Short mmCIF file of C-alpha atoms and ligand atoms in Angstrom, two decimals:
data_model
loop_
_atom_site.label_atom_id
_atom_site.label_comp_id
_atom_site.label_asym_id
_atom_site.label_seq_id
_atom_site.Cartn_x
_atom_site.Cartn_y
_atom_site.Cartn_z
CA MET M 1 -54.01 -73.12 6.04
CA ARG M 2 -57.63 -72.20 5.44
CA VAL M 3 -58.31 -70.75 2.06
CA ARG M 4 -61.24 -68.46 1.56
CA ILE M 5 -62.48 -67.89 -1.92
CA PHE M 6 -63.71 -64.47 -2.81
CA LYS M 7 -65.68 -63.44 -5.78
CA LEU M 8 -63.71 -60.47 -6.95
CA THR M 9 -65.97 -57.79 -8.26
CA GLU M 10 -64.39 -54.65 -9.51
CA ARG M 11 -65.93 -52.64 -6.71
CA ASN M 12 -64.41 -54.81 -4.01
CA ASN M 13 -61.21 -55.93 -5.58
CA PHE M 14 -59.06 -53.53 -3.78
CA ALA M 15 -60.56 -53.90 -0.34
CA ILE M 16 -60.13 -57.64 -0.59
CA LEU M 17 -56.56 -57.42 -1.74
CA LEU M 18 -55.93 -55.36 1.35
CA ASP M 19 -57.69 -57.90 3.53
CA ILE M 20 -55.55 -60.67 2.14
CA THR M 21 -52.43 -58.60 2.60
CA ALA M 22 -53.37 -57.89 6.20
CA LEU M 23 -54.15 -61.56 6.85
CA VAL M 24 -50.82 -62.64 5.51
CA ARG M 25 -49.06 -59.99 7.55
CA LYS M 26 -50.79 -61.23 10.68
CA ALA M 27 -49.74 -64.76 9.88
CA HIS M 28 -46.26 -63.52 9.39
CA HIS M 29 -46.26 -61.66 12.70
CA SER M 30 -47.53 -64.64 14.64
CA ARG M 31 -44.89 -67.02 13.40
CA ASP M 32 -41.24 -66.93 14.08
CA SER M 33 -40.01 -69.09 11.30
CA GLY M 34 -42.29 -67.85 8.61
CA GLY M 35 -40.28 -68.67 5.54
CA GLU M 36 -43.40 -69.47 3.65
CA SER M 37 -45.27 -66.39 4.72
CA ILE M 38 -42.32 -64.16 3.99
CA THR M 39 -42.56 -65.29 0.41
CA LEU M 40 -46.28 -64.72 0.55
CA GLU M 41 -45.85 -61.31 2.05
CA PHE M 42 -43.47 -60.49 -0.71
CA LEU M 43 -45.94 -61.65 -3.28
CA LEU M 44 -49.00 -60.12 -1.74
CA GLY M 45 -47.57 -57.14 0.05
CA THR M 46 -44.93 -55.49 -2.01
CA GLN M 47 -46.06 -56.45 -5.42
CA MET M 48 -49.65 -55.66 -4.72
CA THR M 49 -48.76 -52.19 -3.64
CA ASP M 50 -47.67 -51.70 -7.18
CA ILE M 51 -50.90 -52.84 -8.72
CA LYS M 52 -53.22 -51.08 -6.26
CA LYS M 53 -55.62 -48.75 -7.95
CA SER M 54 -58.29 -46.51 -6.54
CA ILE M 55 -61.81 -47.62 -7.26
CA HIS M 56 -62.47 -44.07 -8.46
CA GLY M 57 -59.93 -44.41 -11.25
CA GLU M 58 -56.62 -42.75 -11.95
CA TRP M 59 -55.31 -39.58 -13.56
CA SER M 60 -54.57 -40.20 -17.20
CA SER M 61 -50.98 -38.99 -16.82
CA ARG M 62 -48.52 -37.09 -14.65
CA PHE M 63 -49.60 -33.95 -16.44
CA ALA M 64 -53.22 -34.57 -15.51
CA PHE M 65 -52.28 -34.83 -11.85
CA ILE M 66 -50.22 -31.66 -12.07
CA LEU M 67 -53.19 -29.87 -13.56
CA ALA M 68 -55.61 -31.14 -10.95
CA ALA M 69 -53.34 -30.52 -7.98
CA THR M 70 -52.42 -27.08 -9.29
CA GLY M 71 -56.11 -26.48 -9.83
CA SER M 72 -56.67 -27.38 -6.20
CA ALA M 73 -53.81 -25.25 -4.94
CA VAL M 74 -54.39 -22.15 -7.04
CA GLY M 75 -57.63 -20.52 -6.05
CA LEU M 76 -59.12 -17.86 -3.86
CA GLY M 77 -56.25 -18.48 -1.46
CA ASN M 78 -53.81 -16.96 -3.91
CA ILE M 79 -55.82 -14.14 -5.38
CA TRP M 80 -58.28 -13.18 -2.66
CA LYS M 81 -56.76 -14.32 0.62
CA PHE M 82 -53.02 -13.83 0.22
CA PRO M 83 -53.27 -10.12 -0.65
CA TYR M 84 -55.71 -9.29 2.12
CA ILE M 85 -53.85 -11.11 4.90
CA ALA M 86 -50.55 -9.69 3.68
CA GLY M 87 -52.24 -6.29 3.87
CA GLU M 88 -53.54 -6.90 7.39
CA ASN M 89 -50.20 -8.17 8.65
CA GLY M 90 -47.92 -5.45 7.46
CA GLY M 91 -46.62 -6.81 4.13
CA GLY M 92 -42.93 -7.63 3.60
CA ALA M 93 -42.01 -9.52 6.77
CA PHE M 94 -45.26 -11.49 6.58
CA VAL M 95 -44.57 -12.41 2.95
CA LEU M 96 -41.07 -13.56 3.85
CA VAL M 97 -42.33 -15.83 6.62
CA TYR M 98 -44.99 -17.21 4.29
CA LEU M 99 -42.35 -18.03 1.65
CA LEU M 100 -40.15 -19.71 4.26
CA CYS M 101 -43.09 -21.77 5.44
CA VAL M 102 -43.89 -22.90 1.90
CA LEU M 103 -40.29 -24.01 1.48
CA LEU M 104 -39.60 -25.69 4.82
CA ILE M 105 -43.05 -26.93 5.79
CA GLY M 106 -45.36 -26.84 2.79
CA ILE M 107 -43.29 -28.55 0.12
CA PRO M 108 -41.99 -31.47 2.23
CA ILE M 109 -45.44 -32.08 3.71
CA MET M 110 -47.03 -31.91 0.28
CA MET M 111 -44.67 -34.69 -0.81
CA ALA M 112 -45.56 -36.70 2.27
CA GLU M 113 -49.29 -36.22 1.83
CA THR M 114 -49.20 -37.22 -1.83
CA MET M 115 -47.15 -40.25 -0.91
CA LEU M 116 -49.59 -41.43 1.77
CA GLY M 117 -52.47 -41.21 -0.68
CA ARG M 118 -50.67 -43.04 -3.42
CA ARG M 119 -49.55 -45.81 -1.16
CA SER M 120 -53.03 -46.59 0.11
CA ARG M 121 -55.26 -45.50 -2.78
CA GLN M 122 -58.25 -44.86 -0.55
CA ASN M 123 -60.00 -41.94 1.08
CA PRO M 124 -57.96 -40.18 3.81
CA ILE M 125 -59.73 -41.91 6.70
CA ASP M 126 -59.06 -45.41 5.39
CA THR M 127 -55.64 -44.36 4.19
CA MET M 128 -54.70 -43.66 7.79
CA ILE M 129 -56.24 -46.94 8.96
CA THR M 130 -54.46 -49.00 6.31
CA LEU M 131 -51.08 -47.34 6.62
CA ALA M 132 -51.11 -47.34 10.42
CA ASP M 133 -51.93 -51.01 10.26
CA GLU M 134 -49.16 -51.62 7.77
CA ALA M 135 -46.68 -49.90 10.06
CA GLY M 136 -48.02 -51.71 13.12
CA ALA M 137 -49.05 -48.38 14.63
CA ASP M 138 -51.94 -47.24 16.75
CA LYS M 139 -55.45 -47.24 15.27
CA ASN M 140 -56.08 -43.71 16.47
CA TRP M 141 -54.33 -42.32 13.42
CA HIS M 142 -57.62 -42.48 11.61
CA TYR M 143 -58.80 -39.47 13.60
CA LEU M 144 -56.40 -37.53 11.41
CA GLY M 145 -58.49 -38.54 8.42
CA TRP M 146 -61.64 -37.47 10.24
CA MET M 147 -60.25 -34.11 11.17
CA GLY M 148 -59.41 -33.60 7.51
CA VAL M 149 -62.90 -34.41 6.32
CA ILE M 150 -64.38 -32.01 8.89
CA ALA M 151 -61.88 -29.29 7.98
CA GLY M 152 -62.87 -29.75 4.33
CA PHE M 153 -66.52 -29.09 5.12
CA LEU M 154 -65.74 -26.07 7.25
CA ILE M 155 -63.39 -24.52 4.69
CA LEU M 156 -65.69 -25.14 1.77
CA SER M 157 -68.57 -23.57 3.68
CA TYR M 158 -66.93 -20.15 3.62
CA TYR M 159 -64.93 -20.72 0.45
CA SER M 160 -68.17 -21.13 -1.43
CA VAL M 161 -69.55 -17.83 -0.11
CA ILE M 162 -66.46 -15.93 -1.26
CA ALA M 163 -66.49 -17.76 -4.60
CA GLY M 164 -70.09 -16.54 -4.76
CA TRP M 165 -68.78 -12.96 -4.47
CA ALA M 166 -66.50 -13.62 -7.43
CA SER M 167 -69.45 -15.02 -9.40
CA ALA M 168 -71.55 -11.96 -8.62
CA TYR M 169 -68.67 -9.72 -9.67
CA THR M 170 -68.51 -11.50 -13.02
CA VAL M 171 -72.04 -10.34 -13.65
CA LYS M 172 -71.32 -6.85 -12.34
CA ALA M 173 -68.31 -6.64 -14.66
CA PHE M 174 -70.46 -7.81 -17.55
CA PHE M 175 -73.04 -5.10 -16.95
CA GLY M 176 -70.37 -2.45 -16.79
CA SER M 177 -70.82 -1.61 -13.10
CA PHE M 178 -67.15 -0.63 -12.74
CA SER M 179 -66.92 1.58 -15.77
CA GLY M 180 -65.25 4.88 -14.87
CA ALA M 181 -65.86 4.31 -11.14
CA ASP M 182 -63.51 5.67 -8.49
CA ALA M 183 -62.44 4.04 -5.24
CA THR M 184 -65.38 5.42 -3.25
CA GLU M 185 -67.96 4.18 -5.72
CA ILE M 186 -66.36 0.76 -5.91
CA LYS M 187 -66.32 0.57 -2.11
CA SER M 188 -69.98 1.40 -1.75
CA LEU M 189 -70.81 -1.12 -4.48
CA PHE M 190 -69.01 -3.76 -2.40
CA ASP M 191 -70.55 -2.70 0.92
CA GLY M 192 -74.03 -2.75 -0.60
CA PHE M 193 -73.44 -6.20 -2.00
CA VAL M 194 -72.09 -7.95 1.08
CA GLY M 195 -74.73 -6.21 3.17
CA SER M 196 -77.41 -8.23 1.42
CA PRO M 197 -77.88 -11.72 2.87
CA LEU M 198 -80.17 -12.73 0.03
CA GLN M 199 -77.67 -11.92 -2.68
CA LEU M 200 -74.85 -13.68 -0.85
CA MET M 201 -77.06 -16.69 -0.26
CA PHE M 202 -78.08 -16.83 -3.91
CA TRP M 203 -74.50 -16.85 -5.20
CA HIS M 204 -73.33 -19.23 -2.48
CA SER M 205 -76.09 -21.66 -3.49
CA LEU M 206 -75.18 -21.40 -7.14
CA PHE M 207 -71.52 -22.06 -6.47
CA MET M 208 -72.25 -25.06 -4.22
CA LEU M 209 -74.51 -26.46 -6.90
CA ALA M 210 -71.78 -26.14 -9.52
CA THR M 211 -69.29 -27.83 -7.20
CA MET M 212 -71.66 -30.71 -6.54
CA LEU M 213 -72.39 -31.18 -10.25
CA ILE M 214 -68.69 -31.43 -11.10
CA VAL M 215 -67.83 -33.74 -8.21
CA ALA M 216 -70.78 -36.00 -9.03
CA ARG M 217 -69.28 -36.61 -12.46
CA GLY M 218 -65.94 -37.64 -10.95
CA VAL M 219 -63.01 -35.35 -10.48
CA ASN M 220 -60.71 -36.98 -12.96
CA THR M 221 -62.77 -36.55 -16.11
CA GLY M 222 -63.93 -33.07 -17.05
CA LEU M 223 -61.62 -31.33 -14.64
CA GLU M 224 -58.44 -32.10 -16.54
CA LYS M 225 -59.70 -30.27 -19.57
CA ALA M 226 -60.98 -27.26 -17.68
CA VAL M 227 -57.75 -26.65 -15.75
CA ARG M 228 -55.62 -27.10 -18.85
CA PHE M 229 -57.00 -23.89 -20.28
CA LEU M 230 -57.66 -22.15 -17.00
CA MET M 231 -54.14 -21.94 -15.60
CA PRO M 232 -52.44 -20.33 -18.60
CA SER M 233 -55.29 -17.83 -19.03
CA LEU M 234 -55.21 -16.84 -15.39
CA PHE M 235 -51.49 -16.33 -15.65
CA VAL M 236 -51.78 -14.06 -18.67
CA LEU M 237 -54.49 -12.00 -17.03
CA LEU M 238 -52.46 -11.53 -13.87
CA ILE M 239 -49.47 -10.36 -15.89
CA LEU M 240 -51.77 -7.92 -17.63
CA LEU M 241 -52.99 -6.58 -14.29
CA VAL M 242 -49.41 -6.22 -13.11
CA GLY M 243 -48.87 -4.20 -16.29
CA TYR M 244 -51.74 -1.92 -15.32
CA ALA M 245 -50.42 -1.62 -11.77
CA MET M 246 -47.10 -0.41 -13.17
CA THR M 247 -48.84 2.56 -14.73
CA THR M 248 -50.31 3.77 -11.44
CA GLY M 249 -47.16 5.58 -10.34
CA ASP M 250 -47.10 3.87 -6.97
CA TYR M 251 -45.78 0.65 -8.37
CA TYR M 252 -42.28 0.60 -6.93
CA ASP M 253 -42.24 3.08 -4.11
CA GLN M 254 -45.25 1.74 -2.35
CA GLY M 255 -46.67 -1.40 -3.97
CA ILE M 256 -43.51 -3.43 -4.41
CA ALA M 257 -41.90 -1.97 -1.31
CA PHE M 258 -44.91 -2.95 0.80
CA LEU M 259 -44.71 -6.57 -0.34
CA PHE M 260 -40.98 -7.12 -0.51
CA SER M 261 -39.15 -4.96 1.99
CA PRO M 262 -39.56 -6.71 5.31
CA ASP M 263 -40.20 -4.62 8.38
CA PHE M 264 -40.20 -7.07 11.24
CA SER M 265 -41.58 -4.55 13.68
CA LYS M 266 -44.90 -4.94 11.88
CA LEU M 267 -45.04 -8.69 12.35
CA THR M 268 -46.74 -10.18 15.41
CA GLY M 269 -46.66 -13.76 16.70
CA GLU M 270 -50.21 -14.08 15.46
CA GLY M 271 -49.01 -12.84 12.06
CA VAL M 272 -46.46 -15.66 11.92
CA LEU M 273 -49.20 -18.19 12.68
CA ILE M 274 -51.38 -16.73 9.92
CA ALA M 275 -48.47 -16.88 7.47
CA MET M 276 -47.84 -20.51 8.33
CA GLY M 277 -51.55 -21.36 8.19
CA HIS M 278 -51.69 -19.78 4.78
CA ALA M 279 -48.82 -21.92 3.50
CA PHE M 280 -51.02 -24.93 4.28
CA PHE M 281 -54.18 -23.33 2.96
CA THR M 282 -52.74 -22.19 -0.34
CA LEU M 283 -51.12 -25.57 -1.07
CA SER M 284 -54.34 -27.40 -0.03
CA LEU M 285 -52.43 -29.29 2.68
CA GLY M 286 -53.28 -30.85 5.98
CA MET M 287 -56.81 -32.09 5.36
CA GLY M 288 -56.50 -34.89 2.83
CA ALA M 289 -57.25 -33.05 -0.42
CA ILE M 290 -53.78 -33.66 -1.78
CA MET M 291 -53.88 -37.13 -0.23
CA ILE M 292 -56.99 -38.07 -2.17
CA TYR M 293 -55.52 -36.61 -5.35
CA GLY M 294 -52.36 -38.60 -4.66
CA SER M 295 -54.48 -41.72 -4.43
CA TYR M 296 -55.36 -41.26 -8.10
CA LEU M 297 -51.71 -40.78 -9.07
CA PRO M 298 -50.14 -43.37 -11.36
CA LYS M 299 -47.29 -45.32 -9.86
CA ASP M 300 -44.47 -44.26 -12.13
CA VAL M 301 -44.71 -40.53 -11.45
CA SER M 302 -41.98 -38.75 -9.48
CA ILE M 303 -43.67 -37.15 -6.49
CA ALA M 304 -40.83 -34.76 -5.67
CA LYS M 305 -40.52 -33.11 -9.08
CA THR M 306 -44.25 -32.84 -9.42
CA VAL M 307 -44.64 -31.17 -6.04
CA TYR M 308 -41.94 -28.57 -6.78
CA LEU M 309 -43.76 -27.62 -9.93
CA ILE M 310 -47.15 -27.30 -8.23
CA ALA M 311 -45.88 -25.37 -5.22
CA GLY M 312 -43.80 -23.11 -7.47
CA THR M 313 -46.75 -22.23 -9.69
CA ASP M 314 -48.96 -21.62 -6.69
CA THR M 315 -46.45 -19.25 -5.12
CA VAL M 316 -45.86 -17.30 -8.31
CA VAL M 317 -49.60 -16.79 -8.79
CA ALA M 318 -49.97 -15.44 -5.24
CA LEU M 319 -47.04 -13.06 -5.63
CA LEU M 320 -48.36 -11.82 -9.00
CA ALA M 321 -51.73 -11.14 -7.41
CA GLY M 322 -50.05 -9.14 -4.66
CA ILE M 323 -47.91 -7.21 -7.14
CA ALA M 324 -51.01 -6.35 -9.16
CA ILE M 325 -53.11 -5.28 -6.20
CA PHE M 326 -50.96 -3.23 -3.82
CA PRO M 327 -49.94 -0.48 -6.25
CA ILE M 328 -53.66 0.07 -6.91
CA VAL M 329 -54.31 0.10 -3.17
CA PHE M 330 -51.85 2.91 -2.57
CA ALA M 331 -52.59 4.82 -5.76
CA SER M 332 -56.28 4.91 -4.82
CA GLY M 333 -55.58 6.01 -1.27
CA LEU M 334 -56.98 2.79 0.20
CA GLU M 335 -55.83 1.04 3.35
CA PRO M 336 -53.92 -2.25 2.80
CA ALA M 337 -55.71 -3.66 5.84
CA VAL M 338 -59.34 -3.40 4.70
CA GLY M 339 -59.76 -7.17 5.03
CA PRO M 340 -61.59 -9.74 2.91
CA GLY M 341 -62.98 -7.10 0.55
CA LEU M 342 -59.53 -6.02 -0.64
CA ILE M 343 -59.53 -7.42 -4.18
CA PHE M 344 -63.17 -6.51 -4.68
CA GLN M 345 -62.41 -2.92 -3.75
CA THR M 346 -59.24 -2.57 -5.83
CA LEU M 347 -59.32 -4.60 -9.03
CA PRO M 348 -62.65 -3.16 -10.22
CA ILE M 349 -60.97 0.27 -10.15
CA ALA M 350 -58.39 -1.08 -12.58
CA PHE M 351 -61.02 -2.66 -14.80
CA GLY M 352 -63.19 0.45 -14.71
CA ASN M 353 -60.39 2.69 -15.89
CA MET M 354 -58.06 0.70 -18.15
CA THR M 355 -58.39 0.23 -21.89
CA GLY M 356 -60.26 -2.97 -22.63
CA GLY M 357 -61.24 -3.04 -18.94
CA TRP M 358 -64.72 -4.39 -19.61
CA PHE M 359 -63.37 -7.41 -21.44
CA PHE M 360 -60.54 -8.12 -19.03
CA GLY M 361 -62.79 -7.58 -16.03
CA VAL M 362 -65.33 -10.14 -17.15
CA LEU M 363 -62.57 -12.56 -18.08
CA PHE M 364 -60.75 -12.09 -14.77
CA PHE M 365 -63.74 -12.84 -12.59
CA VAL M 366 -64.74 -15.80 -14.75
CA MET M 367 -61.20 -17.15 -14.29
CA LEU M 368 -61.40 -16.54 -10.57
CA VAL M 369 -64.64 -18.51 -10.33
CA PHE M 370 -63.11 -21.39 -12.28
CA ALA M 371 -59.99 -21.30 -10.14
CA ALA M 372 -62.26 -21.46 -7.08
CA LEU M 373 -64.21 -24.37 -8.55
CA SER M 374 -61.11 -26.43 -9.23
CA SER M 375 -60.20 -25.88 -5.57
CA SER M 376 -63.61 -26.44 -4.04
CA ILE M 377 -63.96 -29.86 -5.61
CA SER M 378 -60.79 -30.96 -3.82
CA LEU M 379 -62.22 -29.78 -0.51
CA ILE M 380 -65.22 -32.05 -0.77
CA GLU M 381 -63.67 -35.01 -2.59
CA PRO M 382 -62.27 -36.74 0.55
CA ALA M 383 -65.74 -36.83 2.11
CA VAL M 384 -67.36 -37.96 -1.12
CA ALA M 385 -64.77 -40.68 -1.67
CA TRP M 386 -65.37 -41.93 1.87
CA LEU M 387 -69.15 -42.01 1.45
CA VAL M 388 -68.79 -43.91 -1.82
CA GLU M 389 -66.21 -46.37 -0.51
CA LYS M 390 -67.64 -46.95 2.92
CA LYS M 391 -71.32 -46.10 2.87
CA ASP M 392 -72.03 -47.61 -0.52
CA MET M 393 -73.50 -44.42 -1.83
CA SER M 394 -73.40 -43.46 -5.47
CA ARG M 395 -71.24 -40.44 -6.26
CA LYS M 396 -74.42 -38.51 -6.87
CA GLN M 397 -75.92 -39.30 -3.46
CA ALA M 398 -72.60 -38.60 -1.75
CA CYS M 399 -72.44 -35.20 -3.44
CA ILE M 400 -75.96 -34.28 -2.48
CA TRP M 401 -75.35 -35.11 1.18
CA SER M 402 -72.02 -33.43 1.55
CA GLY M 403 -73.15 -30.48 -0.55
CA ALA M 404 -76.23 -29.95 1.59
CA VAL M 405 -74.21 -29.98 4.81
CA THR M 406 -71.70 -27.52 3.39
CA TRP M 407 -74.41 -25.22 2.06
CA LEU M 408 -76.06 -25.07 5.47
CA LEU M 409 -72.77 -24.35 7.24
CA GLY M 410 -72.11 -21.64 4.68
CA LEU M 411 -75.05 -19.63 5.94
CA ALA M 412 -73.00 -18.75 9.02
CA THR M 413 -70.52 -16.97 6.75
CA VAL M 414 -73.27 -15.37 4.67
CA PHE M 415 -74.80 -13.76 7.75
CA SER M 416 -71.49 -12.88 9.37
CA PHE M 417 -71.12 -10.10 6.77
CA ASN M 418 -74.52 -8.56 7.47
CA ALA M 419 -77.27 -9.71 9.85
CA TRP M 420 -74.89 -11.34 12.31
CA SER M 421 -71.93 -9.04 11.89
CA ASN M 422 -72.17 -8.24 15.60
CA VAL M 423 -72.12 -11.86 16.68
CA LYS M 424 -68.61 -12.41 17.98
CA VAL M 425 -67.01 -15.54 19.37
CA PHE M 426 -63.54 -15.00 20.86
CA ASP M 427 -63.74 -11.53 19.39
CA ARG M 428 -64.24 -12.88 15.87
CA THR M 429 -67.17 -12.92 13.47
CA LEU M 430 -68.34 -16.40 12.47
CA PHE M 431 -66.48 -16.13 9.19
CA GLN M 432 -63.28 -15.10 10.95
CA LEU M 433 -63.73 -17.88 13.47
CA LEU M 434 -64.15 -20.54 10.76
CA ASP M 435 -61.14 -19.22 8.92
CA TYR M 436 -59.00 -19.14 12.05
CA LEU M 437 -60.07 -22.57 13.23
CA THR M 438 -59.36 -24.23 9.90
CA ALA M 439 -56.43 -22.40 8.31
CA ASN M 440 -54.53 -21.55 11.48
CA LEU M 441 -55.28 -24.55 13.65
CA MET M 442 -56.71 -27.62 11.91
CA LEU M 443 -54.51 -27.54 8.80
CA PRO M 444 -51.21 -27.01 10.67
CA ILE M 445 -52.15 -29.71 13.19
CA GLY M 446 -53.11 -32.03 10.33
CA GLY M 447 -49.88 -31.23 8.52
CA PHE M 448 -47.84 -31.79 11.68
CA CYS M 449 -49.39 -35.24 12.09
CA ILE M 450 -48.80 -36.09 8.43
CA ALA M 451 -45.13 -35.16 8.84
CA VAL M 452 -44.79 -37.25 12.00
CA PHE M 453 -46.55 -40.17 10.37
CA ALA M 454 -44.45 -40.10 7.21
CA GLY M 455 -41.19 -39.45 9.06
CA TRP M 456 -41.51 -41.51 12.22
CA ILE M 457 -44.28 -44.06 11.86
CA MET M 458 -43.92 -45.40 8.34
CA THR M 459 -40.92 -47.61 7.80
CA GLN M 460 -38.02 -46.21 5.89
CA GLN M 461 -38.31 -49.09 3.48
CA HIS M 462 -41.86 -48.13 2.59
CA THR M 463 -41.23 -44.43 2.23
CA THR M 464 -38.13 -45.03 0.12
CA HIS M 465 -40.11 -47.29 -2.13
CA GLU M 466 -43.07 -44.96 -2.44
CA MET M 467 -41.21 -41.65 -2.76
CA ASP M 468 -38.94 -43.17 -5.40
CA MET M 469 -36.64 -40.14 -5.37
CA PRO M 470 -34.25 -39.56 -8.29
CA ASP M 471 -31.23 -40.03 -6.01
CA ALA M 472 -30.36 -41.11 -2.50
CA LEU M 473 -29.39 -37.62 -1.35
CA SER M 474 -32.77 -36.08 -2.21
CA TYR M 475 -34.46 -38.80 -0.22
CA LYS M 476 -32.18 -38.21 2.77
CA VAL M 477 -32.80 -34.49 2.68
CA TRP M 478 -36.57 -34.99 2.47
CA ARG M 479 -36.53 -37.50 5.30
CA PHE M 480 -34.48 -35.23 7.51
CA VAL M 481 -36.76 -32.28 6.86
CA ILE M 482 -39.98 -34.22 7.35
CA ARG M 483 -38.74 -35.77 10.61
CA TYR M 484 -37.09 -32.78 12.23
CA VAL M 485 -37.52 -29.47 10.45
CA SER M 486 -41.20 -29.32 9.46
CA PRO M 487 -42.73 -30.65 12.70
CA THR M 488 -40.43 -28.52 14.85
CA ALA M 489 -41.24 -25.42 12.85
CA VAL M 490 -44.99 -25.94 13.23
CA PHE M 491 -44.54 -26.62 16.92
CA LEU M 492 -42.46 -23.50 17.49
CA VAL M 493 -45.00 -21.31 15.74
CA PHE M 494 -47.71 -22.68 18.03
CA LEU M 495 -45.56 -22.14 21.13
CA ASN M 496 -44.87 -18.64 19.94
CA VAL M 497 -48.49 -17.71 19.48
CA ILE M 498 -49.58 -19.00 22.87
CA GLY M 499 -46.78 -16.92 24.34
CA VAL M 500 -44.45 -19.64 25.58
CA LEU M 501 -41.54 -18.46 23.46
N1 LIG S 1 -55.65 -24.08 -1.93
C1 LIG S 1 -56.92 -23.52 -2.29
C2 LIG S 1 -56.75 -22.03 -2.49
O1 LIG S 1 -55.68 -21.54 -2.29
C3 LIG S 1 -58.01 -23.83 -1.31
C4 LIG S 1 -58.08 -25.28 -0.99
C5 LIG S 1 -58.44 -26.27 -1.82
C6 LIG S 1 -57.70 -25.88 0.22
N2 LIG S 1 -58.33 -27.47 -1.20
C7 LIG S 1 -57.89 -27.26 0.05
C8 LIG S 1 -57.25 -25.38 1.42
C9 LIG S 1 -57.59 -28.13 1.09
C10 LIG S 1 -56.95 -26.25 2.44
C11 LIG S 1 -57.11 -27.62 2.30
O2 LIG S 1 -57.67 -21.36 -2.85
#
């Protein structure tokens, strides 16, 4: 047997361990009576899985991962997007489908995605290469990683523009622009703002810059601290807003009823697809964000328990946002289906008219910007990790490149609200097109593939080992759901929307 001697630098340690593991596996495959290599495979394969670490470091604890993953999940998706798409799709029935999708598709796939990342400890592209190789599967699985990286760019490009709106509204709140204003005034404030490409571009640039600065410093350092204070504060503020909503008089009859009494006649096939897409979007699934965060997850952490906690928090935040917003919508005589401007046309009314509204308004929009930041960094981290691992860039260089690409793409969204608002592709503005393409198509397709990979391609031995469930039954349930329920559900929703069902 030929022995190659490597100089193990810290940067390359991991890649080389993998190379050795793969070599030994090959040797094992090519021999029938490989007693010796079985021992070696045991030594190099199984045990090394346990000592694998990402070159980017690790979360300091389970709690740190929970904070970061919750930070990724909770964002504009919960507070800006959920209310406006629920409003556009008729409320109750849509919300019910969304909750079902979180339970049957989102949670099991979130477990699978975290598991894939932790097993390989690399960026999503190489994760798919390594794990496909480990399972003896086709190389083409790495396209899944690529699709994720592209989806990340596309999502961040419009995410950053909307986060820019939230940043601008922080300043508006600070200068008292909402004080005493009624629904009409707040609406014209919003229309004037999004009608200005320069303003949108300015705030989009600022937000992208902030994202790049944080990511350049490494996601698992400063972020932990920021999210630790962010989540509880956001929670308290939302409860406060729900309190205000209760005083509007339309709380139960219209607000709560709109969100929680399902009227299935209002739900279209397209609505079901949007609800499912949103389950992926809000949990940051299907593009490798949770995978890359999983790759920084220490070995001894229970994936299942952690995922329940994250998904639960995310869902509660979205529902609270809806409960706070819809009573104001009806009390102010607004339409629930006004679209992406919904929270910017409702919450300022609350802040402009409630006691302490100036203070809470500023605080709310600051929180929203931070919540968006802790999400945006997870959208770009897979690409950055890949550039650092594979293209030998420094984190700083990687951030500049990926940030520049995203910024440029973001201009499409900036102009889709003003100069190019008449440009339609498939009957959609560029912003709507990007949103549809990513949230409703790329993420569900990505999630479907992750489920198939974890349920059908990876060996049961490996998934059992990596999931490390508290008991055998939980593992069996997860495996059943990830093999049959989640992929079938995604598939049926697609069939439904193209009219086959
Ligand atoms: N989940 C975030 C939100 O709700 C957005 C987000 C962050 C995301 N990372 C993602 C969406 C990855 C899809 C994929 O605001």
